[in-house]
XYZ file of C-alpha atoms in Angstrom:
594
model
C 18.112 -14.630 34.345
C 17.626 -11.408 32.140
C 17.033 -11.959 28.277
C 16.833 -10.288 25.663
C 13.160 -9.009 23.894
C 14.255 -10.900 20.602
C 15.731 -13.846 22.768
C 12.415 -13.975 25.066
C 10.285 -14.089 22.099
C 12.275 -17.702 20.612
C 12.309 -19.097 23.946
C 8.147 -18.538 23.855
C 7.955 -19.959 20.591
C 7.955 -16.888 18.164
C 4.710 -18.312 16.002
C 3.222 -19.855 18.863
C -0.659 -20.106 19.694
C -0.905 -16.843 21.399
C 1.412 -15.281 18.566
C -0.351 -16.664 16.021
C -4.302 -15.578 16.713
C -3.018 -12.143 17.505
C -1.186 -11.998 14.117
C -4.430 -13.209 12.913
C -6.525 -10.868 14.650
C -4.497 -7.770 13.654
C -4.024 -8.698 9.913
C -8.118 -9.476 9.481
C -8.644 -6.443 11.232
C -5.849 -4.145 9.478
C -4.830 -5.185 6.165
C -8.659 -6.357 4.831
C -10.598 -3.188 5.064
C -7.881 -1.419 3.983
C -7.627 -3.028 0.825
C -11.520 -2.630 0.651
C -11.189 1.028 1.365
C -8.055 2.010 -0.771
C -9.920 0.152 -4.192
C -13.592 0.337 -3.784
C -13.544 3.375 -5.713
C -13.252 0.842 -8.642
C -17.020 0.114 -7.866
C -18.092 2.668 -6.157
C -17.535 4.569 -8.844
C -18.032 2.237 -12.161
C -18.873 3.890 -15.259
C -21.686 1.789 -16.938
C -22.387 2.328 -20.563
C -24.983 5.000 -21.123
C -27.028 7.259 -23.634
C -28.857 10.434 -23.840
C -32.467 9.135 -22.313
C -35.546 8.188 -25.121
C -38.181 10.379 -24.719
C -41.525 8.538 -24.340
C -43.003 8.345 -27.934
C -39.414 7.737 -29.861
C -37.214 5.061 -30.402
C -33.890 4.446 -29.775
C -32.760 4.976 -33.256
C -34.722 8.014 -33.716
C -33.201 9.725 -30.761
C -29.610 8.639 -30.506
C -26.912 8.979 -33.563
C -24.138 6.085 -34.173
C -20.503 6.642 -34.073
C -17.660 4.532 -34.773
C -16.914 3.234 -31.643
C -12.910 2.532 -30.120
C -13.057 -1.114 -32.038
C -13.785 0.561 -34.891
C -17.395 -0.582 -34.826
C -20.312 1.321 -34.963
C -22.521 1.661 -31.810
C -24.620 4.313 -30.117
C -23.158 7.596 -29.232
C -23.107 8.142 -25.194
C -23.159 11.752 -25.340
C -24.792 12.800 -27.910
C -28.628 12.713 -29.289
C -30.613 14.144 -32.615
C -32.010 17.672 -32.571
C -33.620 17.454 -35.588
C -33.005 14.041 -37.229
C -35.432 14.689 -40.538
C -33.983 17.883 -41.429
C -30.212 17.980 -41.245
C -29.152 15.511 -38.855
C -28.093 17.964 -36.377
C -27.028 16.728 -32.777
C -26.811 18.351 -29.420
C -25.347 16.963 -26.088
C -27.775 15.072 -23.751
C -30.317 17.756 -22.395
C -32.383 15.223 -20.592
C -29.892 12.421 -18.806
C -29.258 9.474 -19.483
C -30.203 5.774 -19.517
C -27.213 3.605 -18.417
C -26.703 -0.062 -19.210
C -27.487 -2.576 -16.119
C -25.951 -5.764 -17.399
C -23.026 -5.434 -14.315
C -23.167 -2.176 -12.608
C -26.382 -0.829 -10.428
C -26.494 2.259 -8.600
C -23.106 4.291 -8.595
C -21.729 7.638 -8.180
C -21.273 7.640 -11.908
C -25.205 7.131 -12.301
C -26.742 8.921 -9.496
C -24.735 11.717 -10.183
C -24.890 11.841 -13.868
C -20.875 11.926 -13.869
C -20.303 11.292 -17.779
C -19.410 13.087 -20.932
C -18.584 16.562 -19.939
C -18.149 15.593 -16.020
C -16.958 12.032 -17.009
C -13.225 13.057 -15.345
C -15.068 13.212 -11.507
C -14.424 9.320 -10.855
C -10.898 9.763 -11.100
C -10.755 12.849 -9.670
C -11.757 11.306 -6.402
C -9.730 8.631 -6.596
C -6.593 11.469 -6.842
C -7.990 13.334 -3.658
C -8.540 10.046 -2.074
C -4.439 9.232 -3.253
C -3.812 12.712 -1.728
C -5.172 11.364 1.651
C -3.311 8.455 1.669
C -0.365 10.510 1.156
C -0.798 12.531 3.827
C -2.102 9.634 6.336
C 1.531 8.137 5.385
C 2.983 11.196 6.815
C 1.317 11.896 9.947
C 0.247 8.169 11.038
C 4.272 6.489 11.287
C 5.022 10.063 13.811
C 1.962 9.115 16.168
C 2.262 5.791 16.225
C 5.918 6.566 17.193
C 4.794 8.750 19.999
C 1.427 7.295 21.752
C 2.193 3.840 20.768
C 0.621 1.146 17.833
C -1.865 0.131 19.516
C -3.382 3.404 20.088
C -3.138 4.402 16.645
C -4.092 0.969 15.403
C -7.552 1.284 17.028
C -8.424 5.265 16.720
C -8.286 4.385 13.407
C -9.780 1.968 12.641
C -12.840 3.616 14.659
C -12.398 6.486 12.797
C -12.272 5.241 9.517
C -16.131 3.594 10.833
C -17.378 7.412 10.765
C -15.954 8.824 8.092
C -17.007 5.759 5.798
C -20.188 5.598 6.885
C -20.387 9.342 6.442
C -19.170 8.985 2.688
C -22.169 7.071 2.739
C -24.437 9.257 3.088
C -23.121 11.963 1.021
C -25.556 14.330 -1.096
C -23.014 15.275 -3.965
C -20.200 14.403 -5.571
C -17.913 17.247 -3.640
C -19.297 16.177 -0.307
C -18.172 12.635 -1.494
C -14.538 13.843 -1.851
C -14.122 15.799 0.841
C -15.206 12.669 3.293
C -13.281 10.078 0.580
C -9.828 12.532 1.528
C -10.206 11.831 5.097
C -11.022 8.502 4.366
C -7.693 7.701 2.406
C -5.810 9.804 5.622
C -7.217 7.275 7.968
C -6.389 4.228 6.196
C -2.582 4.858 6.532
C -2.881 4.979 10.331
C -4.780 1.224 9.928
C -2.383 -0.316 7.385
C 1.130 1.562 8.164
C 0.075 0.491 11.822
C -0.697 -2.859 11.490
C 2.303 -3.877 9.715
C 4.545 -2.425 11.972
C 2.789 -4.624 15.191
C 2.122 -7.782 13.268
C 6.304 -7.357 12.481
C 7.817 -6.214 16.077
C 5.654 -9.696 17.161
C 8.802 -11.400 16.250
C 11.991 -12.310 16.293
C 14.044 -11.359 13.213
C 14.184 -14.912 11.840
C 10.214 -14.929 11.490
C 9.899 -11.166 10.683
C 10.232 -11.918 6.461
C 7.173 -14.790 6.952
C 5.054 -12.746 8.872
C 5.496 -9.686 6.308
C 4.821 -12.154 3.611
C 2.384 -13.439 4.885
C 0.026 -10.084 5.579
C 0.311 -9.241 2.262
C -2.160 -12.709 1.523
C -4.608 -10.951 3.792
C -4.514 -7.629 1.511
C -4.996 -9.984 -1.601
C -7.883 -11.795 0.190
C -9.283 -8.343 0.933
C -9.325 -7.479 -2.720
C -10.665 -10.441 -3.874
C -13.784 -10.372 -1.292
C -14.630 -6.814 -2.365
C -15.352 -8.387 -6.074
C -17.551 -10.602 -4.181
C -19.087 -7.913 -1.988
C -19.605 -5.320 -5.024
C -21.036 -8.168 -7.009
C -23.728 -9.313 -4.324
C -24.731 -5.015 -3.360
C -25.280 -3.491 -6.346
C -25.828 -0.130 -4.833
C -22.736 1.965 -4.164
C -24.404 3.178 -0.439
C -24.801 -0.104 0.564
C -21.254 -1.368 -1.068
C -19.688 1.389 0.917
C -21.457 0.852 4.778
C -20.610 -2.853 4.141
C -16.367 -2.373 3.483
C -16.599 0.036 6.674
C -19.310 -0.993 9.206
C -17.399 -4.644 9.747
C -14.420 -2.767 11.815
C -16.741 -2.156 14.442
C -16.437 -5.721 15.753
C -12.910 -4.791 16.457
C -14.328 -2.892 19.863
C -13.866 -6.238 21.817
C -10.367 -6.346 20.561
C -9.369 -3.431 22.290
C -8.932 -5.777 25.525
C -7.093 -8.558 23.293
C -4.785 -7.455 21.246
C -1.545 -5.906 23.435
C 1.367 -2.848 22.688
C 3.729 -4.020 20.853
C 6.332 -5.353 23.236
C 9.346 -3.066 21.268
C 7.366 -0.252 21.513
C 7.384 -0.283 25.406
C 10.835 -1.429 25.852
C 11.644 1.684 23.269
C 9.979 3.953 25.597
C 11.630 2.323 28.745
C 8.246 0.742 30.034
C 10.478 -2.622 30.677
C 7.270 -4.313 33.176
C 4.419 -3.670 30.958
C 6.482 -5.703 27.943
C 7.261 -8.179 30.385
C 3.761 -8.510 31.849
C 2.809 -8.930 28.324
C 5.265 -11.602 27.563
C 3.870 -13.286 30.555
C 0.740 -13.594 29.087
C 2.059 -15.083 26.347
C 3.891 -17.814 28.116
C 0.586 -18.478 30.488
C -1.433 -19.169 26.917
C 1.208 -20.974 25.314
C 1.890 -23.050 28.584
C 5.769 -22.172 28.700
C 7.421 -22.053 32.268
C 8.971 -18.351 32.192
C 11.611 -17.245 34.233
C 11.070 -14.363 36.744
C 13.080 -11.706 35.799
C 13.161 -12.315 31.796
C 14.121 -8.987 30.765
C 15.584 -7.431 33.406
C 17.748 -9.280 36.427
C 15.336 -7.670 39.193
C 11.795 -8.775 36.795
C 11.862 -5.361 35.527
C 11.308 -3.302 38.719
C 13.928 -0.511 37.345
C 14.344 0.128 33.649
C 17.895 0.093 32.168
C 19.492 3.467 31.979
C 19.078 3.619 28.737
C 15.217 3.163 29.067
C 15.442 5.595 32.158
C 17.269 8.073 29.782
C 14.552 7.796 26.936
C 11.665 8.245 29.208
C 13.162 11.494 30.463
C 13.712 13.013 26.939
C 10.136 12.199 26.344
C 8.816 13.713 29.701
C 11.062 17.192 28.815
C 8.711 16.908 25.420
C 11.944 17.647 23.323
C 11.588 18.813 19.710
C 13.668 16.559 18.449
C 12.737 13.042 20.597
C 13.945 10.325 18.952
C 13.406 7.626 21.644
C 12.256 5.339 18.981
C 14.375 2.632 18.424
C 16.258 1.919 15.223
C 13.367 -1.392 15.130
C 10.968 0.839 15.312
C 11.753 2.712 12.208
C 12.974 0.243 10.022
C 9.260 -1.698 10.759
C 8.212 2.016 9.288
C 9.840 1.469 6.121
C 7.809 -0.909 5.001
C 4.349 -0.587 2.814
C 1.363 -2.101 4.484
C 0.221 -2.662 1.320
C -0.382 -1.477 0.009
C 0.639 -2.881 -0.161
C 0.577 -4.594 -0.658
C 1.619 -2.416 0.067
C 2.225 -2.494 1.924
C 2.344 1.594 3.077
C 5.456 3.681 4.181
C 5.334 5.590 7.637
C 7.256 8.476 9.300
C 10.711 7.983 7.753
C 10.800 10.822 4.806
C 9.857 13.470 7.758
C 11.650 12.144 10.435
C 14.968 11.107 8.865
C 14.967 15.036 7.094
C 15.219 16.348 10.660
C 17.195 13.796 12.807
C 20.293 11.402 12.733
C 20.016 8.434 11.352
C 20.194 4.708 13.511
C 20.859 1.262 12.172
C 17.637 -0.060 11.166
C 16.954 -3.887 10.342
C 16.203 -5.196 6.597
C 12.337 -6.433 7.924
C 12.060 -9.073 5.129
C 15.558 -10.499 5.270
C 15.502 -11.820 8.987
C 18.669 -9.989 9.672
C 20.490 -9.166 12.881
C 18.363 -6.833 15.225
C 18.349 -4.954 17.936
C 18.055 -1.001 19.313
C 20.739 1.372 18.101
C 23.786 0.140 17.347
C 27.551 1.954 18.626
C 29.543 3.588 16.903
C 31.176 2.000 14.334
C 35.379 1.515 14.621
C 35.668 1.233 10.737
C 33.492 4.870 9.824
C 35.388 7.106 8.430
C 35.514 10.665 10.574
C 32.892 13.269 10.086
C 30.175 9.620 9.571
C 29.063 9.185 13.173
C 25.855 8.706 14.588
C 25.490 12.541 15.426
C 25.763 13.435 12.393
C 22.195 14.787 10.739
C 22.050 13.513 6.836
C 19.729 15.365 4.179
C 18.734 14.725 0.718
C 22.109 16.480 -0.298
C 23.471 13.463 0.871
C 21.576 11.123 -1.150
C 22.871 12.988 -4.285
C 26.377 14.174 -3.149
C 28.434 11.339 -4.808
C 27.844 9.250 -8.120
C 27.170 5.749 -6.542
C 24.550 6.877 -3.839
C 23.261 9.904 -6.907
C 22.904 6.534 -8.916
C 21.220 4.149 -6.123
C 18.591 7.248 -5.121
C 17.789 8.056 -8.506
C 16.959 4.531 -9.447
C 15.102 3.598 -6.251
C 12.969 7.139 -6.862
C 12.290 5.652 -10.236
C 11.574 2.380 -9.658
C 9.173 2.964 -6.436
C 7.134 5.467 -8.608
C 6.373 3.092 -11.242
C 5.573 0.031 -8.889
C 3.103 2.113 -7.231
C 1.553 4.044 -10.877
C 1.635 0.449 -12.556
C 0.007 -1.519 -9.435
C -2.534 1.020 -8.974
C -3.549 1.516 -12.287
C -3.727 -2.332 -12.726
C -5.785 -2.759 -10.184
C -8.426 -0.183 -10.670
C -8.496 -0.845 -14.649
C -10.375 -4.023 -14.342
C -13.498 -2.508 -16.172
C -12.139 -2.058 -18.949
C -10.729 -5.324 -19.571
C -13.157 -7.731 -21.799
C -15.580 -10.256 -19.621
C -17.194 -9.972 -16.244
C -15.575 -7.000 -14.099
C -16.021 -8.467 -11.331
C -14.545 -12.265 -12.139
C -11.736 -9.879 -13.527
C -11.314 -7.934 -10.270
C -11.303 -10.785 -8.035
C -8.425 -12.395 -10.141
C -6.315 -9.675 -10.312
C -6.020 -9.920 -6.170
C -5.929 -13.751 -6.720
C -2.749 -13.122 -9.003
C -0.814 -11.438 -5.943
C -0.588 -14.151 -3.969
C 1.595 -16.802 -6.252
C 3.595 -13.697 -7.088
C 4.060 -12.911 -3.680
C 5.412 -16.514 -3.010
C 7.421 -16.822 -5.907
C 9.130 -13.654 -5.456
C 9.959 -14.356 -1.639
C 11.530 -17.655 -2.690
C 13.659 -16.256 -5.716
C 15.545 -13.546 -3.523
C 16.801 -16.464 -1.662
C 17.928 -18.162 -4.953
C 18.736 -15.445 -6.841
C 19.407 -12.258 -5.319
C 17.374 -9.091 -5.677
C 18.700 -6.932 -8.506
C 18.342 -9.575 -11.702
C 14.590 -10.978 -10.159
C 13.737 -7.062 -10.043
C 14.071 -6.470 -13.453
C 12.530 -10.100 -14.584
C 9.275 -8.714 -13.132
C 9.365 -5.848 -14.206
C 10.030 -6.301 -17.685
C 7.884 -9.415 -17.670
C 4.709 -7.739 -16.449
C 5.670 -4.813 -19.002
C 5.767 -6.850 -21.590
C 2.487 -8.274 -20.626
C 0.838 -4.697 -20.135
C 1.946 -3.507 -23.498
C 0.670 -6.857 -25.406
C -2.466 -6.369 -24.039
C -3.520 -3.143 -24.990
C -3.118 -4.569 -28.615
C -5.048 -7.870 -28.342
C -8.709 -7.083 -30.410
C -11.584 -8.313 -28.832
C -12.387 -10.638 -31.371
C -10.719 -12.554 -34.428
C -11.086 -11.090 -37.935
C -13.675 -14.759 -37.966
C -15.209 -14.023 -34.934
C -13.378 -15.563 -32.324
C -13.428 -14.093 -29.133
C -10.127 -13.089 -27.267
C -11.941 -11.987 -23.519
C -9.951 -14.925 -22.003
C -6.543 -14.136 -23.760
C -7.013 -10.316 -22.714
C -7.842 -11.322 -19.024
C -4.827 -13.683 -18.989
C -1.853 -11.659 -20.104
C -3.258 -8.007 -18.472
C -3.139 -10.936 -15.484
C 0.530 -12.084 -16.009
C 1.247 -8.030 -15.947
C -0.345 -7.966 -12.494
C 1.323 -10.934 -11.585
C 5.132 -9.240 -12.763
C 4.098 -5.516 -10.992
C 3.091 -7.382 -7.679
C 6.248 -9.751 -7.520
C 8.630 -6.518 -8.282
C 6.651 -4.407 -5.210
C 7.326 -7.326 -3.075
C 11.391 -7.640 -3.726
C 12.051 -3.732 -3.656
C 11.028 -3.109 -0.111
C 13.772 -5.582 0.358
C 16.193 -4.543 -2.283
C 16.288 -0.645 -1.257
C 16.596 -1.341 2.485
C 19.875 -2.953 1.726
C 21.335 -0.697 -1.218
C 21.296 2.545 1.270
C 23.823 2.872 3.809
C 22.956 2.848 7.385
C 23.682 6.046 8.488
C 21.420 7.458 5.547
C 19.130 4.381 4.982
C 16.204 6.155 6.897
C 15.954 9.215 4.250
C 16.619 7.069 1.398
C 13.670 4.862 1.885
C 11.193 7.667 2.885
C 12.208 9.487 -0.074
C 11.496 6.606 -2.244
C 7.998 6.037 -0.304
C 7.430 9.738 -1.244
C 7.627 8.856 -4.803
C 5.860 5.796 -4.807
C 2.956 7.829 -3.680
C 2.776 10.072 -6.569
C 2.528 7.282 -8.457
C -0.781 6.392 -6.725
C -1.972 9.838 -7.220
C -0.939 10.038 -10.959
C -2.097 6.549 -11.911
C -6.209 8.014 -12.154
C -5.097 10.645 -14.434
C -3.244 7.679 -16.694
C -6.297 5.979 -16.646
C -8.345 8.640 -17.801
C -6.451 8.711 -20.985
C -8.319 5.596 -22.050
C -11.241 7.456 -22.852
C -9.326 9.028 -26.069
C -7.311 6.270 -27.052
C -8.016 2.580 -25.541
C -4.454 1.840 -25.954
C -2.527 4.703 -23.982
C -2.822 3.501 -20.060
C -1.401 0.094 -20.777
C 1.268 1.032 -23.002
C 2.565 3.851 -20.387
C 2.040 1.301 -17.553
C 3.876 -1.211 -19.454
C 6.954 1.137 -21.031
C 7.326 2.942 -17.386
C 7.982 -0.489 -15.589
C 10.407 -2.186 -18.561
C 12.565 0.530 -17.981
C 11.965 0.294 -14.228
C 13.212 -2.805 -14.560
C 16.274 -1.977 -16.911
C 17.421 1.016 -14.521
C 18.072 -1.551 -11.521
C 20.671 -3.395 -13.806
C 23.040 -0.352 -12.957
C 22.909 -1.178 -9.171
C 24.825 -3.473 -6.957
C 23.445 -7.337 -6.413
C 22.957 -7.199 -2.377
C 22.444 -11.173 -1.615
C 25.112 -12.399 0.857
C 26.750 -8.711 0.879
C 27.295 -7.139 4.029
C 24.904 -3.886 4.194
C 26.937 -0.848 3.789
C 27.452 1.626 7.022
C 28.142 4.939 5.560
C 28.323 6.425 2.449
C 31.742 6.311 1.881
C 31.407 2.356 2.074
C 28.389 2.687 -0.841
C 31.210 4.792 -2.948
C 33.622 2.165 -2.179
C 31.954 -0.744 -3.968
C 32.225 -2.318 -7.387
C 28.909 -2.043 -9.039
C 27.811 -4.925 -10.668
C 29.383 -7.055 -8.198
């Protein structure tokens, strides 16, 4: 008897022992490195105190003036030395190098490239052309993975994220560095985007929200271990062939790990998703019927299938054979998360009509493309091709697509600039680093568990304002007491509890804009907001760099960007227990606030 994919996948046990090492398997595999990759700059390129260098004969005092440093202290300048002390005073930038303090940082691009004082913006100008990658990765690696399948994808990446990391390796200079870094950050979409979307079609909708929540752990763990790693390798070479080399022990995987089953029945190759479903039944010891997908054990493909497979054999410009699963698993962030990264929905939902896709964290109905709908309004159906116009058009979805712009920008500027701000927090960089991935994980199990209780919209701006809040008291906490008493461990905590706010609110909006858009539209409006949320990643270096003038400036803009974040979504409808809109007309016709 013929069942269907989702149906097939309960009666093998969704999460059962063959589902659950190849979850395993793709998450270590995916979602680690590419947390390594995406923040190692933080230690790759770590900024260690430093001074012009002491010529043999002098001291330090002789050679080096003092300044009022940014806690109003006086310490050494670190760009600046005497030219002639005895007569006037006079000083002159550092002519010679410079000597750089070892107490936590080795060998880094910063030091072996002398990238301070008047070339002190280069670290987070790599980090930007890195961003740039990932943007572009985002872009490109959701449209192949569409075409020649995940598993392809999955595994030309990673293997060629292996030679361009070990090639940024073994750079010479700091432009070398960047170029290799950009291709880098390109390749890492097609590793995380990718293994989201298999680790999600794995199962059937009412396990899809705990296996996304549950790769996002794996991205924490993957930060946290790089603290460990850059703490143990001190030298930034050796820091950076360790985060990449480790993805060559995926080459036996290539054998293990299968297509994703959704994938093949998208693309009408019904026997190859049953032979695979097979295999999962034979390792779980379940009896499967013969037959389980199609009545004749998939010897001929439904028409449908038959029909898809012909559109992609005439190579038509505008295929889209890929099921309305397939992009809605495209929506969501592998995560960076994390997140958790966005795929091919801003270009492909510009060009093309929009299907139903499936809410991936709320374990909604699924299924392929859904009819037309009896209740859309004329001039709404399927055919029809949306375009940003759309998204502005009227004042409800204006309202929803402004807001979700907003709100994605700042969750991606604030979680970025969190997480690669560690140095400058008080006490040990890397104890500081390694908690601020610890921090994700309670707030990615609280916030999964408060949707359920309390809807999206009102839990969105809690987080938001709460980690604000937390940014903004930071960057005001001194150091030490006016008696002495040091505040490292107050700093650490609430720039912590800001972590913990911006990581809960990028968990619940994946969720939250998936069910504010309409269906027919629901595509565009999520890639648009992606789009955003990646020029937040860019811009969040160039916030960063502002500490050097002011200490004060990054957290306060982190913090003020994501309490109004969290204010603007107070304008939009609450989504729990609503039934997701179809069209736009249906988004017009609703009471906000209701």
């Amino acid at each position: 008897m013929a069942m269907e994919l989702d149906e097939a996948l309960v009666f093998l046990g969704d999460f059962g022992r063959y589902q659950t090492l190849i979850y395993v398997l793709i998450c270590l595999a995916g979602q680690v490195p590419s947390a390594w990759h995406m923040l190692a700059i933080s230690f790759l390129g770590a900024v260690p105190g430093h001074r012009c260098k002491v010529p043999a004969g002098q001291s330090l005092e002789e050679t080096v003036p003092t300044v009022v440093g940014k806690d109003g202290g006086e310490e050494f300048a670190e760009c600046l030395k005497y030219l002639n002390r005895s007569a006037y005073n006079e000083t002159i930038p550092c002519d010679d190098g410079w000597d750089y303090d070892s107490t936590y940082y080795g060998k880094t691009i910063a030091t072996e490239w002398d990238l301070v004082c008047e070339r002190d913006a280069s670290v987070e100008l790599s980090q930007i052309i890195f961003m740039l990658g990932v943007m572009v990765g985002s872009l490109l690696f959701g449209q192949l993975s569409d075409r020649f399948g995940r598993r392809y994808v999955f595994f030309f990446s990673l293997w060629a994220q292996v030679a361009f990391g070990v090639g940024a390796a073994f750079t010479g200079n700091l432009y070398a560095f960047m170029a290799v870094r950009f291709a880098v950050g390109v390749i890492e979409q097609g590793v995380d985007i990718t293994s989201y979307v298999m680790v999600t079609e794995m199962f059937s909708p009412s396990r899809r929200a705990f296996a996304g929540i549950l790769l996002t752990l794996f991205w924490s763990s993957g930060i946290m271990s790089l603290a460990g790693l850059a703490y143990l390798l001190r030298d930034w070479r050796h820091l950076q062939l360790t985060i990449t080399l480790p993805s060559l022990l995926t080459i036996p995987l290539w054998w293990v790990i299968p297509e994703s089953m959704r994938w093949l029945m998208s693309r009408g190759r019904v026997r190859e998703a049953e032979a695979i479903l097979r295999r999962i039944a034979r390792f779980n010891k379940v009896d499967l019927p013969d037959g389980v997908l199609t009545e004749d054990g998939g010897s001929t493909p439904p028409p449908e299938y038959a029909e898809l497979e012909r559109k992609e054999k005439s190579l038509m410009p505008n295929d889209s054979s890929s099921s309305a699963d397939t992009q809605g698993h495209s929506v969501m962030e592998a995560k960076n998360q994390a997140g958790l990264e966005i795929a091919d929905v801003a270009v492909k939902a510009s060009g093309e009509g929009c299907d139903a896709i499936d809410a991936v964290q709320t374990g909604g109905e699924d299924g392929g493309p859904k009819g037309e709908d009896s209740t859309r309004p004329a001039g709404e159906g399927k055919d029809r091709v949306y375009t940003l116009w759309h998204l502005f058009r009227t004042p409800k979805i204006r309202r929803i697509s402004l807001v979700m712009i907003f709100t994605w920008f700042v969750n991606s500027l604030v979680y970025y600039g969190l997480s690669l701000n560690t140095d400058s927090l008080a006490g040990n960089p890397y104890l500081n680093f390694f908690l601020s991935g610890a921090v994700e994980i309670p707030a990615y199990i609280v916030s999964s568990a408060v949707v359920t209780w309390f809807g999206r919209r009102l839990p969105l701006c809690i987080f938001h304002v709460a980690g604000g809040i937390a940014c903004i008291v930071t960057a005001f906490i001194p150091p030490t007491t006016a008696d002495g008493t040091d505040l490292s461990a107050l700093i650490v905590t609430t720039a912590m509890l800001g972590k913990f706010g911006i990581a809960g609110s990028y968990a619940i909006v994946f969720l939250y804009a998936t069910e504010l858009f309409p269906t027919v539209a629901r595509n565009l409006g999520v890639g648009m907001s992606s789009f955003s949320s990646r020029v937040g990643g860019i811009l969040a270096p160039i916030i960063m760099y502002l500490e050097k003038f002011t200490g004060w400036i990054p957290l306060v803009i982190f913090g003020g960007t994501s309490i109004i974040a969290g204010l603007s979504v107070l304008v939009l409808d609450e989504t729990l227990g609503k039934k997701q809109p179809q069209t736009i007309e249906d988004v017009e016709r609703t009471q906000t606030g209701t």
